[in-house]
Tab-separated table of C-alpha atoms and ligand atoms in Angstrom:
chain	number	residue	atom	x	y	z
K	73	MET	CA	3.075	-51.933	-82.324
K	74	HIS	CA	5.126	-53.490	-79.838
K	75	VAL	CA	8.540	-51.367	-79.054
K	76	ALA	CA	11.019	-53.470	-76.355
K	77	PHE	CA	13.456	-51.542	-74.811
K	78	ILE	CA	17.101	-53.083	-73.972
K	79	MET	CA	17.653	-50.419	-70.989
K	80	ASP	CA	21.471	-50.419	-71.104
K	81	GLY	CA	24.252	-48.211	-70.157
K	82	ASN	CA	23.266	-46.901	-66.410
K	83	GLY	CA	26.717	-47.919	-64.878
K	84	ARG	CA	28.446	-46.146	-67.442
K	85	TRP	CA	26.006	-43.038	-67.224
K	86	ALA	CA	27.073	-43.066	-63.623
K	87	GLN	CA	31.156	-43.340	-63.942
K	88	ALA	CA	30.660	-40.507	-66.552
K	89	HIS	CA	29.406	-38.272	-63.723
K	90	GLY	CA	31.578	-39.524	-61.022
K	91	LEU	CA	28.538	-40.993	-59.498
K	92	PRO	CA	28.165	-45.056	-57.970
K	93	ARG	CA	26.373	-47.190	-60.318
K	94	HIS	CA	23.172	-47.157	-58.227
K	95	GLU	CA	22.733	-43.617	-59.211
K	96	GLY	CA	22.669	-44.857	-62.638
K	97	HIS	CA	19.849	-47.257	-62.108
K	98	ARG	CA	17.951	-45.047	-60.194
K	99	ARG	CA	18.008	-42.437	-62.833
K	100	GLY	CA	17.478	-45.120	-65.484
K	101	ALA	CA	13.877	-45.832	-63.569
K	102	SER	CA	12.759	-42.672	-64.069
K	103	VAL	CA	13.277	-42.533	-67.555
K	104	ILE	CA	10.805	-45.378	-68.277
K	105	LYS	CA	7.850	-42.791	-67.344
K	106	LYS	CA	8.776	-40.586	-69.968
K	107	VAL	CA	8.980	-43.393	-72.651
K	108	LEU	CA	5.615	-44.528	-71.426
K	109	ARG	CA	3.821	-41.290	-72.084
K	110	VAL	CA	5.511	-41.026	-75.687
K	111	ALA	CA	4.469	-44.244	-76.229
K	112	GLU	CA	0.740	-43.763	-75.370
K	113	LYS	CA	0.715	-40.490	-77.231
K	114	SER	CA	2.214	-42.265	-80.375
K	115	GLY	CA	-0.355	-45.006	-80.433
K	116	ILE	CA	2.031	-47.770	-79.494
K	117	LYS	CA	-0.063	-50.385	-77.426
K	118	TYR	CA	2.733	-52.740	-75.884
K	119	VAL	CA	5.953	-51.667	-74.501
K	120	THR	CA	8.440	-54.067	-72.708
K	121	PHE	CA	11.490	-53.084	-70.842
K	122	PHE	CA	14.482	-55.502	-70.354
K	123	ALA	CA	15.062	-54.535	-66.539
K	124	PHE	CA	17.354	-57.646	-65.418
K	125	SER	CA	18.650	-60.604	-67.365
K	126	SER	CA	19.239	-63.824	-65.845
K	127	GLU	CA	22.864	-63.319	-66.015
K	128	ASN	CA	22.757	-59.874	-64.321
K	129	PHE	CA	22.400	-61.957	-60.896
K	130	SER	CA	26.058	-62.730	-61.408
K	131	ARG	CA	26.528	-59.101	-60.337
K	132	PRO	CA	27.882	-58.426	-57.195
K	133	GLU	CA	25.287	-58.993	-54.447
K	134	SER	CA	24.824	-55.191	-53.336
K	135	GLU	CA	24.115	-54.093	-56.809
K	136	VAL	CA	21.525	-57.019	-57.261
K	137	ASN	CA	19.975	-56.163	-53.983
K	138	PHE	CA	19.756	-52.620	-54.827
K	139	LEU	CA	17.961	-53.494	-58.497
K	140	MET	CA	15.450	-55.511	-56.292
K	141	ASN	CA	14.432	-52.936	-54.235
K	142	LEU	CA	14.392	-50.418	-56.806
K	143	PHE	CA	12.063	-52.826	-58.870
K	144	GLU	CA	9.625	-53.406	-55.791
K	145	LYS	CA	9.602	-49.241	-54.967
K	146	PHE	CA	8.848	-48.574	-58.628
K	147	LEU	CA	5.995	-50.954	-58.755
K	148	LYS	CA	4.620	-49.751	-55.518
K	149	LYS	CA	5.337	-46.123	-56.556
K	150	TYR	CA	3.380	-46.210	-60.195
K	151	GLY	CA	0.873	-49.143	-59.467
K	152	LYS	CA	-1.829	-46.553	-58.897
K	153	THR	CA	-0.702	-44.269	-61.825
K	154	LEU	CA	-0.901	-47.631	-64.174
K	155	CYS	CA	-4.158	-48.611	-62.788
K	156	GLU	CA	-5.632	-45.327	-63.494
K	157	ARG	CA	-4.125	-45.313	-66.912
K	158	GLU	CA	-5.628	-48.454	-67.749
K	159	VAL	CA	-2.398	-50.489	-68.202
K	160	HIS	CA	-1.903	-54.393	-68.479
K	161	PHE	CA	0.985	-54.883	-66.205
K	162	ARG	CA	3.106	-58.164	-66.857
K	163	ALA	CA	6.168	-59.211	-65.666
K	164	ILE	CA	8.166	-62.032	-67.965
K	165	GLY	CA	11.007	-64.231	-66.693
K	166	ASN	CA	11.802	-66.685	-64.201
K	167	LEU	CA	9.915	-64.988	-61.476
K	168	SER	CA	10.140	-67.532	-58.719
K	169	GLN	CA	13.828	-66.781	-58.195
K	170	LEU	CA	13.566	-63.246	-57.122
K	171	PRO	CA	12.811	-61.785	-53.499
K	172	LEU	CA	9.457	-62.673	-52.277
K	173	ASN	CA	8.331	-59.196	-51.600
K	174	LEU	CA	9.091	-58.422	-55.352
K	175	GLN	CA	7.367	-61.316	-56.490
K	176	LEU	CA	4.363	-60.302	-54.279
K	177	ALA	CA	4.294	-56.707	-55.291
K	178	ILE	CA	4.352	-58.239	-59.225
K	179	GLU	CA	1.551	-60.601	-58.601
K	180	LYS	CA	-0.563	-57.681	-57.058
K	181	LEU	CA	-0.030	-55.457	-59.757
K	182	ALA	CA	-0.780	-58.138	-62.565
K	183	GLN	CA	-3.904	-59.261	-61.112
K	184	SER	CA	-5.347	-55.968	-60.502
K	185	THR	CA	-4.651	-54.762	-64.324
K	186	ALA	CA	-5.421	-57.891	-66.168
K	187	HIS	CA	-8.422	-57.117	-67.486
K	188	PHE	CA	-7.026	-53.842	-68.955
K	189	ASP	CA	-6.207	-53.607	-72.670
K	190	LYS	CA	-5.808	-50.079	-73.411
K	191	PHE	CA	-2.006	-50.245	-72.953
K	192	HIS	CA	0.395	-53.127	-72.111
K	193	LEU	CA	3.456	-52.555	-70.274
K	194	THR	CA	5.663	-55.724	-69.780
K	195	VAL	CA	8.835	-55.915	-67.705
K	196	ALA	CA	11.549	-58.528	-68.080
K	197	LEU	CA	13.114	-59.415	-64.831
K	198	ASN	CA	15.329	-62.572	-64.322
K	199	TYR	CA	14.779	-63.183	-67.748
K	200	GLY	CA	16.845	-65.159	-70.429
K	201	ALA	CA	15.487	-66.498	-73.595
K	202	ARG	CA	17.550	-69.774	-73.693
K	203	SER	CA	16.148	-70.551	-70.494
K	204	GLU	CA	12.769	-69.711	-71.472
K	205	VAL	CA	13.326	-71.909	-74.348
K	206	ILE	CA	14.374	-75.096	-72.332
K	207	GLN	CA	11.533	-74.467	-70.014
K	208	ALA	CA	9.132	-74.125	-72.623
K	209	THR	CA	10.167	-77.308	-74.147
K	210	GLY	CA	9.885	-79.267	-70.915
K	211	ASN	CA	6.428	-78.042	-70.253
K	212	LEU	CA	5.615	-79.095	-73.916
K	213	LEU	CA	6.870	-82.506	-73.539
K	214	LYS	CA	5.230	-82.999	-70.194
K	215	ASN	CA	1.632	-82.248	-72.092
K	216	LYS	CA	0.456	-85.556	-73.505
K	217	ASP	CA	-1.990	-83.963	-75.716
K	218	VAL	CA	0.424	-82.163	-77.794
K	219	ASP	CA	0.917	-83.860	-81.167
K	220	VAL	CA	4.535	-83.243	-81.731
K	221	GLU	CA	4.923	-84.126	-85.247
K	222	ASN	CA	2.571	-81.817	-86.425
K	223	LEU	CA	3.631	-79.051	-84.023
K	224	THR	CA	3.466	-75.295	-85.109
K	225	TRP	CA	5.076	-72.128	-83.905
K	226	GLU	CA	1.700	-70.884	-82.709
K	227	ASP	CA	1.539	-73.981	-80.649
K	228	PHE	CA	5.048	-73.786	-79.226
K	229	GLU	CA	4.788	-70.057	-78.584
K	230	GLN	CA	2.113	-70.704	-75.971
K	231	TYR	CA	4.858	-72.112	-73.390
K	232	LEU	CA	6.942	-68.939	-73.379
K	233	TYR	CA	6.623	-66.082	-70.854
K	234	THR	CA	5.596	-64.283	-73.683
K	235	LYS	CA	2.665	-66.145	-74.950
K	236	ASP	CA	-0.259	-63.255	-74.796
K	237	LEU	CA	2.337	-60.591	-76.342
K	238	PRO	CA	2.642	-59.804	-80.195
K	239	ASP	CA	5.863	-60.206	-81.527
K	240	PRO	CA	8.211	-57.291	-80.885
K	241	ASP	CA	8.344	-54.695	-84.196
K	242	LEU	CA	10.957	-52.676	-82.818
K	243	ILE	CA	13.678	-53.308	-80.417
K	244	ILE	CA	15.724	-50.142	-78.830
K	245	ARG	CA	19.173	-50.624	-77.324
K	246	THR	CA	20.711	-47.568	-75.623
K	247	SER	CA	24.558	-47.587	-74.662
K	248	GLY	CA	26.029	-48.084	-77.828
K	249	GLU	CA	26.210	-52.094	-77.560
K	250	GLN	CA	24.856	-53.721	-80.567
K	251	ARG	CA	23.765	-57.265	-79.533
K	252	LEU	CA	20.357	-58.448	-77.933
K	253	SER	CA	22.381	-60.215	-74.822
K	254	ASN	CA	19.459	-63.212	-74.603
K	255	PHE	CA	16.722	-60.878	-75.168
K	256	LEU	CA	13.371	-62.174	-76.658
K	257	LEU	CA	15.498	-64.292	-79.293
K	258	LEU	CA	12.757	-66.215	-80.998
K	259	LYS	CA	10.236	-63.531	-80.421
K	260	SER	CA	12.298	-60.967	-82.379
K	261	ALA	CA	12.749	-63.236	-85.360
K	262	TYR	CA	11.754	-60.363	-87.740
K	263	ALA	CA	12.052	-57.316	-85.246
K	264	GLU	CA	13.779	-54.337	-86.377
K	265	LEU	CA	16.826	-53.008	-84.409
K	266	TYR	CA	17.443	-50.080	-83.429
K	267	PHE	CA	20.945	-48.761	-81.844
K	268	THR	CA	21.804	-45.658	-79.931
K	269	LYS	CA	24.819	-44.428	-78.165
K	270	THR	CA	22.640	-42.612	-75.756
K	271	TYR	CA	23.148	-44.253	-72.220
K	272	TRP	CA	19.667	-45.271	-70.928
K	273	PRO	CA	19.420	-42.485	-68.207
K	274	ASP	CA	19.760	-39.911	-70.942
K	275	PHE	CA	17.172	-41.508	-73.340
K	276	ASN	CA	14.402	-39.199	-73.520
K	277	GLU	CA	11.306	-38.554	-75.528
K	278	GLU	CA	13.394	-36.791	-78.615
K	279	GLU	CA	15.338	-40.128	-78.920
K	280	PHE	CA	12.440	-42.286	-78.942
K	281	LEU	CA	10.479	-40.116	-81.536
K	282	LEU	CA	13.599	-40.350	-83.585
K	283	ALA	CA	13.431	-44.194	-83.167
K	284	ILE	CA	10.032	-44.227	-84.192
K	285	GLU	CA	10.718	-42.362	-87.317
K	286	ASP	CA	13.541	-44.277	-88.134
K	287	TYR	CA	11.194	-47.717	-88.024
K	288	GLY	CA	8.787	-46.151	-89.889
K	289	ALA	CA	11.017	-45.674	-92.928
K	290	ARG	CA	12.071	-49.495	-93.033
K	291	GLU	CA	10.894	-51.569	-95.156
K	292	ARG	CA	9.776	-54.975	-93.461
K	293	ARG	CA	9.677	-57.527	-96.258
K	294	MET	CA	9.492	-60.850	-94.067
K	295	GLY	CA	10.965	-63.144	-96.679
K	296	LYS	CA	8.549	-61.598	-99.322
K	297	ILE	CA	9.482	-59.604	-102.705
K	298	ASN	CA	8.376	-55.866	-102.236
K	299	ASP	CA	5.974	-55.228	-105.343
K	300	LYS	CA	6.557	-51.762	-105.442
K	301	THR	CA	10.171	-51.881	-105.822
K	302	ASN	CA	10.383	-54.807	-107.931
K	303	ASN	CA	7.876	-54.126	-110.676
I	623	IPE	C1	21.612	-51.530	-67.535
I	623	IPE	O1	22.386	-50.691	-67.143
I	623	IPE	C2	20.579	-51.904	-66.391
I	623	IPE	C3	21.026	-53.554	-65.997
I	623	IPE	C4	21.460	-54.338	-66.850
I	623	IPE	C5	20.170	-53.811	-65.130
I	623	IPE	P1	23.820	-51.406	-66.989
I	623	IPE	O2	24.020	-51.808	-65.229
I	623	IPE	O3	24.346	-52.923	-67.482
I	623	IPE	O4	24.942	-50.214	-67.270
I	623	IPE	P2	26.747	-50.350	-67.982
I	623	IPE	O5	26.488	-51.314	-69.053
I	623	IPE	O6	27.407	-51.296	-67.035
I	623	IPE	O7	26.976	-49.323	-68.481
I	624	IPE	C1	21.502	-56.125	-71.121
I	624	IPE	O1	22.071	-55.748	-70.590
I	624	IPE	C2	20.208	-56.746	-70.110
I	624	IPE	C3	19.362	-55.579	-69.418
I	624	IPE	C4	19.326	-54.326	-69.920
I	624	IPE	C5	18.869	-55.756	-68.314
I	624	IPE	P1	23.516	-56.194	-69.886
I	624	IPE	O2	24.536	-54.856	-69.726
I	624	IPE	O3	23.682	-57.223	-68.814
I	624	IPE	O4	24.190	-56.463	-71.220
I	624	IPE	P2	25.685	-57.258	-71.607
I	624	IPE	O5	26.398	-58.145	-70.245
I	624	IPE	O6	26.518	-55.976	-71.979
I	624	IPE	O7	25.420	-58.109	-72.893
I	625	MG	MG1	25.185	-53.030	-69.295
């Protein structure tokens, strides 16, 4: 099972507590650890976090810089634990536009955990699904061996950042917004969506278990007729 999170509401959480926005981001980062523990315990093998969208680069420079530093610190702080827990780490997005130090930290952790298959943690950084598709199409067309006439989704998918990941089964978005904000648009074609009003810094084990329970009660037909209910 693959669960993806749109971690939203850090700024509003901070505002509600009379704190600067970056305190919301700091507290938000600490939620990731709790979520990973629940996922591991629940037998979920793939977890993806939307940490920074391509569009987030248009925020004030001070906020962008704070977030980039936070991501780097996070990777350095938890890198060892992730290796010990046999977590395969990946980052998806246009990574070449990220600060060099962050790119290096990502590359180091991704390389040193690439052989693990027990659990898969993916972080979307400078990610936007539309530019992912444009880039994928460009790369596909550059490959002269591609048979464009008989192209399948499986062929196309190999050009996406997410090529080694299964489709997300469940996407959870916090903060009350009910939209995807350019996250995994094609990959989530049949994902179940779960929205909660809780701001990301307040998201916790109980909320996650509630979302998993809600997902468990859903019927995923994927275009087919359900034999049990229609007989
Ligand atoms: C999500 O929280 C974190 C990022 C987008 C980096 P926001 O920063 O979007 O928080 P709100 O939506 O302003 O409350
Ligand atoms: C989506 O949140 C991106 C992340 C959670 C990283 P935003 O706060 O950027 O989304 P919008 O602007 O409300 O759609
Ligand atoms: Mg937001």
